Amino acid sequence: MNIFRKTAKILYINQPYYVPAILPSLTRRLCSNIPESNDKVRVRFAPSPTGFMHLGGLRTALFNYLFAKSHGGKFILRIEDTDQERLVEGAMERIYQDLKWAGIIPDESPWNEGPHGPYVQSLRYDIYKQEVKKLMEDGRAYYCFCSERRLDLLRKEAVRLRQIPKYDNKCRDLTPAQIAERLAKNDKFCIRFKLDSKADEFQDMIYGKIVYFLAQNEGDPVIIKSDGFPTYHFANVVDDHYMRITHVLRGVEWQISTPKHIQIFHAFGWRPPQYAHLPLVMNPNGSKLSKRQGDVQLDYYRKRGIFPQALLNFITQSGGGFDRELIDVAGAQMSDLIKHFDIGKINAHSSRLNADLLTQCNREEIMYQLKNSPGQAEALVQEVIRLVRTEFKDNGSLDLDEKHVRDVLEWSVTRIDALQDLVKGKLSFIWVLPQRSKDASVDNDTLKVLAKNLGSEEDIEFTKAEISVFLKAFAERNRIAFELLMKSLRNCLSGLKEGPGVAEMMEILGRDKTVERILLATKRK
Ligand code: GLU
């Protein structure tokens, strides 16, 4: 299915929605058979495809997902693409792919439609068109013919008088005859929602009671633009209702819009969902996360070898949402996050990401995969093999048997931040077999004895410190200058002049590979 298919724009441009007392009464309550009561939690993540997903968006999606799953509910992905001017090609697919990568799998989405679709707003224009008629018939919405020029003058005048710029609701008072006349002349119009002037109050699940005087601060908002498209506010409310959303968890930047949304719900006679606004998460330096900032986009982390679960754990480190005594969030799995997510524990103030925790979370995730999940451990081994092949593709002799890779992973797991670290600079000797000609400073027989001793003396723990002691004793016993032995061994193990110390290389390679490489060197010419 091509979900980018656009509805014919032209269809709606300047076509009357409702002409009071002139057109016959229009079909009402088209979709009103949908019951109001929702026994199951249903939440949605509703991104606009105006850019790629960043950490803030990922956190909103994650918290929605955790809330749904911890209540046995459904997580829905809805694409809010009413602002056609700002669409970014490919963003919608990328958002979905990013969610899948992160393991936040929607129960309903444009890619797996449920019973309340379509899940892309640009495919729902018929629904908005029908819904707005209801508000017009009930006198809660009206045609506005004010020109851009007039609105601009109003704004300038307000600025001059140091007042809040707002629409003066002039077209509220047009008579049916005046409206019919303007429509007959094909005058350009938009549709506005008539705000109620009483105080707006709602209970925010995170911030508590919010009281706002909407009508004092703004004029009647546009709900259908002059091009026939709905505004975000209108489409958002209609969709939340028809998709039976029970709880809206979204960024705090939307909190100011919530009274408006609740008024629209009430105007329809619908029950609004419960709202929870998530405080901002900010960069470690306190600046805002932005879609345009490269290092907040998911791809940046993916390319660095950060695992999805590590990234999720990283973003849940700041801002609360969990009982820290019950869960070690840095090493958590999705099931732990679901089990211990507690919306009541989300802080009602903004928080900063702690950059240092990202690598810790990634290390813990690698460790988890290696130790607790045979399938994932195998996938790690294959990934390392892939990375090595990509990095050293011109090199014919790579040491890549699976046991070796796994041993290296075991050794490295507390030392690396990402798998990529294993193929960088100093560690290349792990994978690339030495190819230089043999070093003659220590004879083959001595090297063979050394290999035999290393292989058989099980009481030498194969750590840098113990290997060092062993090598010193071996040099003394065999009357070889220690430096010469080291030079020769370095040649056997890596064939490189530089790199980690010899004992350290041995520790990294492990006993079997060390013995194997020394013996291999004795066969080189
Ligand atoms: N489309 C809005 C956004 O891009 C969604 C806001 C909401 O969740 O209501 O964030």
Coordinates of C-alpha atoms and ligand atoms in Angstrom, one line a residue:
M1 CA 0.0 0.0 0.0
N2 CA 1.3 3.4 -0.8
I3 CA 0.7 5.3 2.4
F4 CA 2.0 8.5 0.9
R5 CA -0.9 8.6 -1.4
K6 CA -2.4 12.1 -0.9
T7 CA -6.1 12.9 -0.9
A8 CA -7.0 15.2 -3.7
K9 CA -6.4 18.6 -2.1
I10 CA -8.5 20.5 -4.6
L11 CA -11.6 18.7 -3.3
Y12 CA -11.8 20.7 -0.2
I13 CA -10.5 24.0 -1.2
N14 CA -13.2 26.6 -0.4
Q15 CA -16.0 24.3 -0.5
P16 CA -18.7 25.2 2.1
Y17 CA -18.9 22.8 5.0
Y18 CA -22.2 24.0 6.3
V19 CA -24.4 26.9 5.4
P20 CA -26.6 27.8 8.3
A21 CA -30.4 27.7 7.7
I22 CA -29.8 27.5 4.0
L23 CA -28.6 24.0 3.2
P24 CA -30.7 21.2 4.5
S25 CA -29.5 19.6 7.7
L26 CA -26.4 17.5 7.0
T27 CA -25.8 13.9 8.0
R28 CA -25.0 14.0 11.7
R29 CA -23.0 11.9 14.1
L30 CA -21.6 9.8 11.2
C31 CA -19.3 7.8 13.4
S32 CA -21.0 8.2 16.7
N33 CA -21.6 4.5 17.1
I34 CA -18.2 4.2 18.7
P35 CA -18.7 3.6 22.4
E36 CA -17.3 6.2 24.8
S37 CA -16.3 3.7 27.4
N38 CA -12.8 2.3 27.0
D39 CA -12.0 -0.5 29.3
K40 CA -8.5 -1.0 28.0
V41 CA -5.7 1.5 28.0
R42 CA -5.0 2.8 24.5
V43 CA -2.2 5.3 24.0
R44 CA -0.7 6.7 20.9
F45 CA 2.6 8.2 19.7
A46 CA 1.7 10.8 17.1
P47 CA 4.8 12.2 15.4
S48 CA 4.7 14.7 12.6
P49 CA 7.0 13.5 9.8
T50 CA 8.8 16.8 9.6
G51 CA 12.1 15.3 10.6
F52 CA 13.7 12.2 11.9
M53 CA 13.1 10.9 15.4
H54 CA 15.4 12.2 18.1
L55 CA 15.9 11.2 21.7
G56 CA 13.0 13.3 23.0
G57 CA 10.6 11.6 20.6
L58 CA 12.0 8.2 21.4
R59 CA 11.4 8.9 25.1
T60 CA 7.8 9.9 24.4
A61 CA 7.2 6.8 22.4
L62 CA 8.9 4.6 25.0
F63 CA 6.9 6.0 27.9
N64 CA 3.7 5.5 25.9
Y65 CA 4.7 2.0 25.1
L66 CA 5.6 1.2 28.7
F67 CA 2.4 2.7 30.0
A68 CA 0.3 0.6 27.6
K69 CA 2.2 -2.6 28.2
S70 CA 2.2 -2.2 32.0
H71 CA -1.6 -1.9 31.8
G72 CA -2.2 -4.7 29.3
G73 CA -3.1 -2.0 26.8
K74 CA -2.4 -1.0 23.2
F75 CA 0.3 1.3 21.7
I76 CA -0.7 3.0 18.5
L77 CA 1.4 4.9 16.0
R78 CA -0.4 7.7 14.2
I79 CA 1.3 9.9 11.7
E80 CA 0.2 13.5 12.0
D81 CA 1.0 14.9 8.5
T82 CA -1.5 17.8 8.3
D83 CA 1.3 20.3 7.8
Q84 CA 2.0 19.3 4.3
E85 CA 4.4 22.1 3.7
R86 CA 6.9 20.8 6.3
L87 CA 6.9 17.1 5.4
V88 CA 10.3 15.5 5.0
E89 CA 10.6 12.8 2.4
G90 CA 11.1 9.4 3.9
A91 CA 10.6 10.6 7.5
M92 CA 7.4 8.6 8.1
E93 CA 9.1 5.3 7.2
R94 CA 12.2 6.2 9.2
I95 CA 10.1 6.9 12.3
Y96 CA 8.5 3.5 12.0
Q97 CA 11.9 1.8 11.3
D98 CA 13.4 3.6 14.3
L99 CA 10.6 2.4 16.5
K100 CA 11.1 -1.1 15.3
W101 CA 14.8 -0.9 15.8
A102 CA 14.2 0.2 19.4
G103 CA 11.8 -2.7 20.0
I104 CA 8.8 -0.3 20.5
I105 CA 6.5 -2.2 18.2
P106 CA 3.1 -0.5 17.6
D107 CA 0.0 -2.7 18.0
E108 CA -1.7 -0.5 15.3
S109 CA 0.0 1.7 12.8
P110 CA -0.1 2.6 9.1
W111 CA 1.9 -0.6 8.6
N112 CA -0.3 -2.9 10.7
E113 CA -3.7 -1.3 10.6
G114 CA -6.2 -2.0 13.4
P115 CA -9.9 -1.3 13.5
H116 CA -9.6 2.5 13.8
G117 CA -7.6 3.4 10.7
P118 CA -6.4 5.0 8.6
Y119 CA -3.5 5.8 10.8
V120 CA -2.1 8.6 8.7
Q121 CA -4.0 11.9 9.1
S122 CA -3.8 12.9 5.4
L123 CA -5.9 9.8 4.7
R124 CA -8.6 10.9 7.2
Y125 CA -9.7 14.2 5.6
D126 CA -13.2 12.9 5.0
I127 CA -13.6 12.2 8.7
Y128 CA -12.5 15.7 9.7
K129 CA -14.8 17.2 7.1
Q130 CA -17.7 15.4 8.5
E131 CA -16.8 16.1 12.1
V132 CA -16.5 19.8 11.6
K133 CA -20.0 20.0 10.3
K134 CA -21.3 18.8 13.6
L135 CA -19.6 21.7 15.4
M136 CA -20.9 24.1 12.9
E137 CA -24.4 22.9 13.2
D138 CA -24.2 23.2 17.0
G139 CA -22.9 26.7 16.7
R140 CA -19.4 25.8 18.2
A141 CA -17.6 26.5 14.9
Y142 CA -18.0 29.2 12.4
Y143 CA -16.8 30.5 9.0
C144 CA -14.1 33.2 9.2
F145 CA -13.6 35.3 6.1
C146 CA -11.0 37.7 7.6
S147 CA -8.1 38.3 5.3
E148 CA -4.4 37.8 6.1
R149 CA -4.1 41.5 5.8
R150 CA -6.7 42.2 8.5
L151 CA -5.2 39.6 10.8
D152 CA -1.8 41.1 10.3
L153 CA -3.1 44.6 11.2
L154 CA -4.7 43.2 14.3
R155 CA -1.3 41.7 15.3
K156 CA 0.5 44.9 14.7
E157 CA -2.0 46.9 16.6
A158 CA -1.8 44.6 19.6
V159 CA 2.0 44.8 19.6
R160 CA 1.7 48.6 19.5
L161 CA -0.6 48.6 22.4
R162 CA 1.6 46.1 24.3
Q163 CA -1.3 43.6 24.3
I164 CA -1.4 39.9 23.6
P165 CA -1.9 39.5 19.8
K166 CA -5.1 37.5 19.3
Y167 CA -7.9 37.2 16.9
D168 CA -10.8 39.4 17.9
N169 CA -13.5 36.8 16.9
K170 CA -15.1 39.2 14.5
C171 CA -16.7 36.6 12.3
R172 CA -18.5 35.0 15.2
D173 CA -21.2 37.5 14.7
L174 CA -21.8 37.1 10.9
T175 CA -25.5 36.5 10.1
P176 CA -26.6 33.4 8.1
A177 CA -27.4 35.8 5.2
Q178 CA -23.9 37.4 5.3
I179 CA -22.3 34.0 5.4
A180 CA -24.4 32.8 2.4
E181 CA -23.4 35.9 0.5
R182 CA -19.7 35.5 1.1
L183 CA -19.8 31.8 0.2
A184 CA -21.8 32.6 -3.0
K185 CA -19.0 35.1 -3.9
N186 CA -16.5 32.3 -3.4
D187 CA -14.7 34.3 -0.7
K188 CA -11.8 32.5 0.9
F189 CA -12.6 31.2 4.4
C190 CA -11.3 29.2 7.3
I191 CA -13.3 27.6 10.1
R192 CA -12.7 28.6 13.7
F193 CA -13.7 27.0 16.9
K194 CA -15.7 29.1 19.3
L195 CA -13.8 29.1 22.6
D196 CA -15.7 29.0 25.9
S197 CA -14.7 31.9 28.1
K198 CA -14.8 30.0 31.4
A199 CA -11.7 28.9 33.2
D200 CA -10.1 25.7 31.8
E201 CA -9.1 23.1 34.3
F202 CA -7.7 19.7 34.0
Q203 CA -5.7 17.2 36.0
D204 CA -2.3 16.5 34.5
M205 CA -1.1 13.1 35.6
I206 CA 2.4 14.5 36.1
Y207 CA 1.9 18.2 36.9
G208 CA -1.3 18.0 38.9
K209 CA -4.1 20.5 38.5
I210 CA -3.7 22.9 35.7
V211 CA -5.9 26.0 35.4
Y212 CA -5.8 28.2 32.3
F213 CA -7.8 31.0 30.9
L214 CA -7.7 30.1 27.3
A215 CA -10.1 32.7 25.9
Q216 CA -8.3 35.5 27.7
N217 CA -5.1 34.6 26.0
E218 CA -6.1 33.8 22.5
G219 CA -8.8 34.3 20.0
D220 CA -10.9 31.5 18.5
P221 CA -8.5 29.0 16.9
V222 CA -8.6 27.9 13.3
I223 CA -9.6 24.3 13.1
I224 CA -9.9 24.0 9.3
K225 CA -7.5 26.1 7.3
S226 CA -8.4 28.0 4.1
D227 CA -6.9 25.2 2.0
G228 CA -9.4 22.8 3.5
F229 CA -6.9 20.9 5.7
P230 CA -7.5 20.5 9.4
T231 CA -5.2 22.1 11.9
Y232 CA -3.2 19.9 14.3
H233 CA -5.5 20.7 17.1
F234 CA -8.7 19.6 15.4
A235 CA -7.3 16.4 13.7
N236 CA -5.6 15.5 17.0
V237 CA -8.8 15.6 19.0
V238 CA -10.9 13.9 16.4
D239 CA -8.4 11.1 16.0
D240 CA -7.9 10.6 19.7
H241 CA -11.6 10.2 20.1
Y242 CA -12.1 7.8 17.2
M243 CA -9.0 5.8 17.9
R244 CA -10.4 5.5 21.5
I245 CA -7.3 6.9 23.1
T246 CA -7.6 6.7 26.9
H247 CA -4.4 8.5 27.9
V248 CA -2.3 11.0 26.1
L249 CA 1.4 11.1 27.1
R250 CA 3.2 13.8 25.2
G251 CA 5.9 16.4 25.6
V252 CA 5.2 19.3 27.9
E253 CA 5.4 21.7 25.0
W254 CA 1.9 20.6 24.2
Q255 CA 0.5 21.3 27.6
I256 CA -0.6 24.8 26.6
S257 CA -2.7 23.2 23.8
T258 CA -4.5 20.8 26.1
P259 CA -7.2 23.2 27.4
K260 CA -8.1 23.8 23.7
H261 CA -8.3 20.1 23.0
I262 CA -10.4 19.5 26.0
Q263 CA -12.8 22.3 24.9
I264 CA -13.1 20.6 21.5
F265 CA -13.8 17.3 23.1
H266 CA -16.5 18.8 25.3
A267 CA -18.0 20.7 22.3
F268 CA -18.6 17.3 20.6
G269 CA -19.9 15.9 23.8
W270 CA -17.0 13.4 24.0
R271 CA -15.1 12.4 27.0
P272 CA -11.5 13.6 26.8
P273 CA -8.6 11.2 27.6
Q274 CA -6.4 11.7 30.6
Y275 CA -3.4 13.8 29.9
A276 CA 0.2 13.4 31.1
H277 CA 2.8 15.9 29.9
L278 CA 6.3 14.7 29.9
P279 CA 8.9 17.3 31.1
L280 CA 11.7 18.2 28.7
V281 CA 14.8 16.1 28.5
M282 CA 17.8 18.3 27.5
N283 CA 21.3 17.8 26.3
P284 CA 24.0 17.4 29.0
N285 CA 24.9 21.1 28.6
G286 CA 21.3 22.2 29.3
S287 CA 20.4 23.1 25.7
K288 CA 17.3 21.8 24.0
L289 CA 17.2 18.6 21.9
S290 CA 16.4 19.5 18.4
K291 CA 15.5 17.4 15.3
R292 CA 18.2 19.1 13.4
Q293 CA 21.0 18.3 15.8
G294 CA 22.9 15.3 14.4
D295 CA 23.8 13.6 17.7
V296 CA 20.3 13.4 19.0
Q297 CA 19.0 11.4 16.0
L298 CA 18.8 7.7 16.4
D299 CA 21.0 6.9 13.4
Y300 CA 23.9 8.6 15.1
Y301 CA 23.8 6.1 18.0
R302 CA 23.1 3.1 15.7
K303 CA 26.2 3.9 13.7
R304 CA 28.3 4.2 16.8
G305 CA 27.3 0.7 17.7
I306 CA 24.9 1.6 20.6
F307 CA 22.4 -1.1 21.1
P308 CA 18.7 -0.2 21.1
Q309 CA 18.1 -1.4 24.7
A310 CA 21.2 0.6 25.8
L311 CA 19.8 3.7 24.2
L312 CA 16.4 3.2 25.9
N313 CA 18.1 2.6 29.2
F314 CA 20.1 5.7 28.7
I315 CA 17.1 8.0 28.1
T316 CA 15.3 6.5 31.1
Q317 CA 18.2 7.5 33.4
S318 CA 17.1 11.1 33.6
G319 CA 13.7 12.4 34.6
G320 CA 12.4 9.6 36.7
G321 CA 9.6 7.2 35.9
F322 CA 11.0 4.2 37.8
D323 CA 11.5 3.1 41.3
R324 CA 15.3 3.0 41.4
E325 CA 15.4 0.7 44.3
L326 CA 13.6 -2.0 42.3
I327 CA 15.4 -1.7 39.1
D328 CA 18.9 -1.2 37.8
V329 CA 17.9 0.8 34.8
A330 CA 21.3 0.8 33.2
G331 CA 21.2 -2.9 32.7
A332 CA 17.5 -3.3 32.3
Q333 CA 15.7 -5.2 29.6
M334 CA 12.4 -4.1 28.1
S335 CA 10.4 -6.4 30.3
D336 CA 12.0 -4.9 33.4
L337 CA 11.2 -1.4 32.2
I338 CA 7.6 -2.4 31.6
K339 CA 7.3 -4.1 35.0
H340 CA 8.8 -1.1 36.9
F341 CA 7.5 1.8 35.0
D342 CA 5.5 4.1 37.2
I343 CA 4.0 7.2 35.7
G344 CA 3.6 8.7 39.1
K345 CA 7.4 8.7 39.5
I346 CA 8.1 10.9 36.5
N347 CA 9.6 14.2 37.7
A348 CA 7.6 17.3 37.0
H349 CA 10.7 19.3 36.1
S350 CA 13.1 19.1 33.1
S351 CA 16.2 16.9 33.3
R352 CA 19.5 16.7 31.5
L353 CA 20.9 13.6 29.8
N354 CA 24.0 12.3 31.5
A355 CA 26.3 11.6 28.5
D356 CA 28.7 9.4 30.6
L357 CA 25.9 6.9 31.2
L358 CA 25.5 6.0 27.5
T359 CA 28.6 3.9 27.3
Q360 CA 27.9 2.3 30.7
C361 CA 24.4 1.3 29.4
N362 CA 25.9 -0.1 26.2
R363 CA 28.6 -2.1 28.0
E364 CA 25.9 -3.6 30.3
E365 CA 23.8 -4.5 27.3
I366 CA 26.7 -6.2 25.5
M367 CA 27.4 -8.1 28.8
Y368 CA 23.7 -9.1 29.1
Q369 CA 23.6 -10.4 25.5
L370 CA 26.7 -12.4 25.9
K371 CA 25.9 -13.9 29.2
N372 CA 22.1 -14.3 29.3
S373 CA 20.9 -14.9 25.8
P374 CA 22.6 -17.6 23.6
G375 CA 20.8 -16.3 20.5
Q376 CA 22.0 -12.8 21.1
A377 CA 25.5 -13.9 22.0
E378 CA 25.7 -15.7 18.6
A379 CA 24.5 -12.6 16.9
L380 CA 27.2 -10.6 18.7
V381 CA 29.8 -13.0 17.4
Q382 CA 28.5 -12.6 13.9
E383 CA 28.4 -8.9 14.2
V384 CA 32.1 -8.8 15.3
I385 CA 33.0 -11.0 12.3
R386 CA 31.2 -8.6 10.0
L387 CA 32.9 -5.6 11.5
V388 CA 36.3 -7.2 11.2
R389 CA 35.7 -8.2 7.6
T390 CA 34.6 -4.7 6.8
E391 CA 37.5 -3.1 8.6
F392 CA 40.3 -5.4 7.3
K393 CA 38.8 -6.4 4.0
D394 CA 42.1 -6.3 2.1
N395 CA 43.8 -8.6 4.5
G396 CA 43.8 -12.2 3.5
S397 CA 44.6 -13.9 6.8
L398 CA 42.1 -13.0 9.4
D399 CA 41.8 -15.0 12.6
L400 CA 38.1 -15.3 12.9
D401 CA 37.1 -18.7 14.2
E402 CA 34.0 -18.3 16.3
K403 CA 35.5 -19.5 19.6
H404 CA 38.3 -16.9 19.2
V405 CA 35.7 -14.2 18.6
R406 CA 33.7 -15.3 21.6
D407 CA 36.8 -15.4 23.8
V408 CA 37.8 -11.9 22.8
L409 CA 34.2 -10.7 23.5
E410 CA 34.3 -12.3 26.9
W411 CA 37.6 -10.6 27.6
S412 CA 36.6 -7.2 26.3
V413 CA 33.1 -7.0 27.7
T414 CA 34.1 -4.9 30.7
R415 CA 36.5 -2.8 28.6
I416 CA 34.8 -1.6 25.5
D417 CA 32.0 0.8 25.0
A418 CA 30.9 -0.6 21.6
L419 CA 31.8 -3.5 19.4
Q420 CA 33.5 -1.1 17.0
D421 CA 36.2 -0.6 19.6
L422 CA 37.4 -4.1 18.9
V423 CA 38.5 -3.3 15.3
K424 CA 40.2 -0.1 16.1
G425 CA 43.9 0.7 15.9
K426 CA 45.9 -1.1 18.6
L427 CA 43.6 -4.1 18.7
S428 CA 44.0 -5.1 15.1
F429 CA 46.4 -7.8 16.1
I430 CA 43.5 -9.8 17.5
W431 CA 42.2 -10.4 14.1
V432 CA 45.0 -10.0 11.7
L433 CA 47.5 -12.9 11.6
P434 CA 51.1 -11.8 11.6
Q435 CA 52.6 -12.1 8.1
R436 CA 56.1 -10.8 8.5
S437 CA 59.0 -13.0 8.1
K438 CA 60.2 -14.8 11.3
D439 CA 62.3 -13.0 13.8
A440 CA 65.5 -14.9 14.5
S441 CA 66.2 -13.5 18.0
V442 CA 65.0 -16.6 19.8
D443 CA 65.4 -20.0 18.2
N444 CA 62.4 -22.2 17.3
D445 CA 63.1 -24.9 19.8
T446 CA 63.0 -22.4 22.7
L447 CA 59.8 -21.0 21.3
K448 CA 58.2 -24.4 21.1
V449 CA 59.2 -25.1 24.8
L450 CA 57.7 -21.8 25.7
A451 CA 54.5 -22.6 23.9
K452 CA 54.3 -26.0 25.5
N453 CA 54.8 -24.6 29.0
L454 CA 52.2 -21.9 28.4
G455 CA 49.7 -24.5 27.2
S456 CA 50.3 -27.0 30.0
E457 CA 50.8 -24.9 33.1
E458 CA 47.2 -24.5 34.0
D459 CA 48.1 -22.9 37.3
I460 CA 49.2 -19.8 35.5
E461 CA 46.2 -17.7 35.4
F462 CA 46.1 -16.2 31.9
T463 CA 46.3 -12.6 33.1
K464 CA 48.8 -9.9 32.2
A465 CA 50.3 -9.9 35.7
E466 CA 50.8 -13.7 35.9
I467 CA 52.0 -14.0 32.4
S468 CA 54.6 -11.3 33.0
V469 CA 56.0 -13.2 36.0
F470 CA 56.1 -16.4 34.0
L471 CA 57.9 -14.8 31.0
K472 CA 60.5 -13.2 33.3
A473 CA 61.2 -16.6 34.9
F474 CA 61.3 -18.3 31.5
A475 CA 63.9 -15.8 30.1
E476 CA 66.0 -16.3 33.2
R477 CA 65.8 -20.1 33.1
N478 CA 66.8 -20.2 29.4
R479 CA 69.4 -17.4 29.7
I480 CA 67.7 -15.2 27.1
A481 CA 67.7 -11.4 27.4
F482 CA 64.2 -10.5 28.4
E483 CA 64.0 -7.8 25.8
L484 CA 64.9 -10.3 23.1
L485 CA 62.3 -12.7 24.2
M486 CA 59.7 -9.9 24.1
K487 CA 60.8 -8.8 20.7
S488 CA 60.5 -12.3 19.4
L489 CA 57.1 -12.9 21.0
R490 CA 55.7 -9.6 19.7
N491 CA 56.7 -10.8 16.3
C492 CA 55.0 -14.1 16.8
L493 CA 51.8 -12.7 18.1
S494 CA 51.2 -9.6 16.0
G495 CA 54.0 -9.1 13.6
L496 CA 53.8 -5.4 14.5
K497 CA 56.4 -3.2 16.0
E498 CA 53.9 -1.5 18.2
G499 CA 50.8 -2.3 20.2
P500 CA 49.9 -3.3 23.7
G501 CA 52.6 -5.0 25.9
V502 CA 53.3 -8.6 25.1
A503 CA 51.8 -10.0 28.3
E504 CA 48.7 -7.9 27.6
M505 CA 48.4 -9.2 24.0
M506 CA 48.6 -12.7 25.4
E507 CA 45.9 -12.1 27.9
I508 CA 43.7 -10.6 25.1
L509 CA 44.3 -13.5 22.7
G510 CA 43.9 -16.1 25.5
R511 CA 45.9 -19.2 26.1
D512 CA 44.9 -21.2 23.0
K513 CA 45.5 -18.5 20.5
T514 CA 48.7 -17.5 22.1
V515 CA 50.1 -21.0 21.9
E516 CA 48.7 -21.4 18.3
R517 CA 50.4 -18.2 17.1
I518 CA 53.8 -19.0 18.7
L519 CA 53.8 -22.4 17.1
L520 CA 52.7 -20.9 13.8
A521 CA 55.6 -18.5 13.9
T522 CA 58.1 -21.4 14.3
K523 CA 56.9 -22.6 11.0
R524 CA 57.4 -19.3 9.2
K525 CA 60.5 -18.7 7.2
Ligands
GLU1 N1 2.1 15.8 16.1 C1 2.5 16.2 17.4 C2 4.0 16.1 17.4 O1 4.6 16.1 16.4 C3 1.8 15.3 18.4 C4 1.5 16.0 19.7 C5 0.6 15.1 20.5 O2 1.1 14.0 20.9 O3 -0.6 15.4 20.7 O4 4.6 16.0 18.5

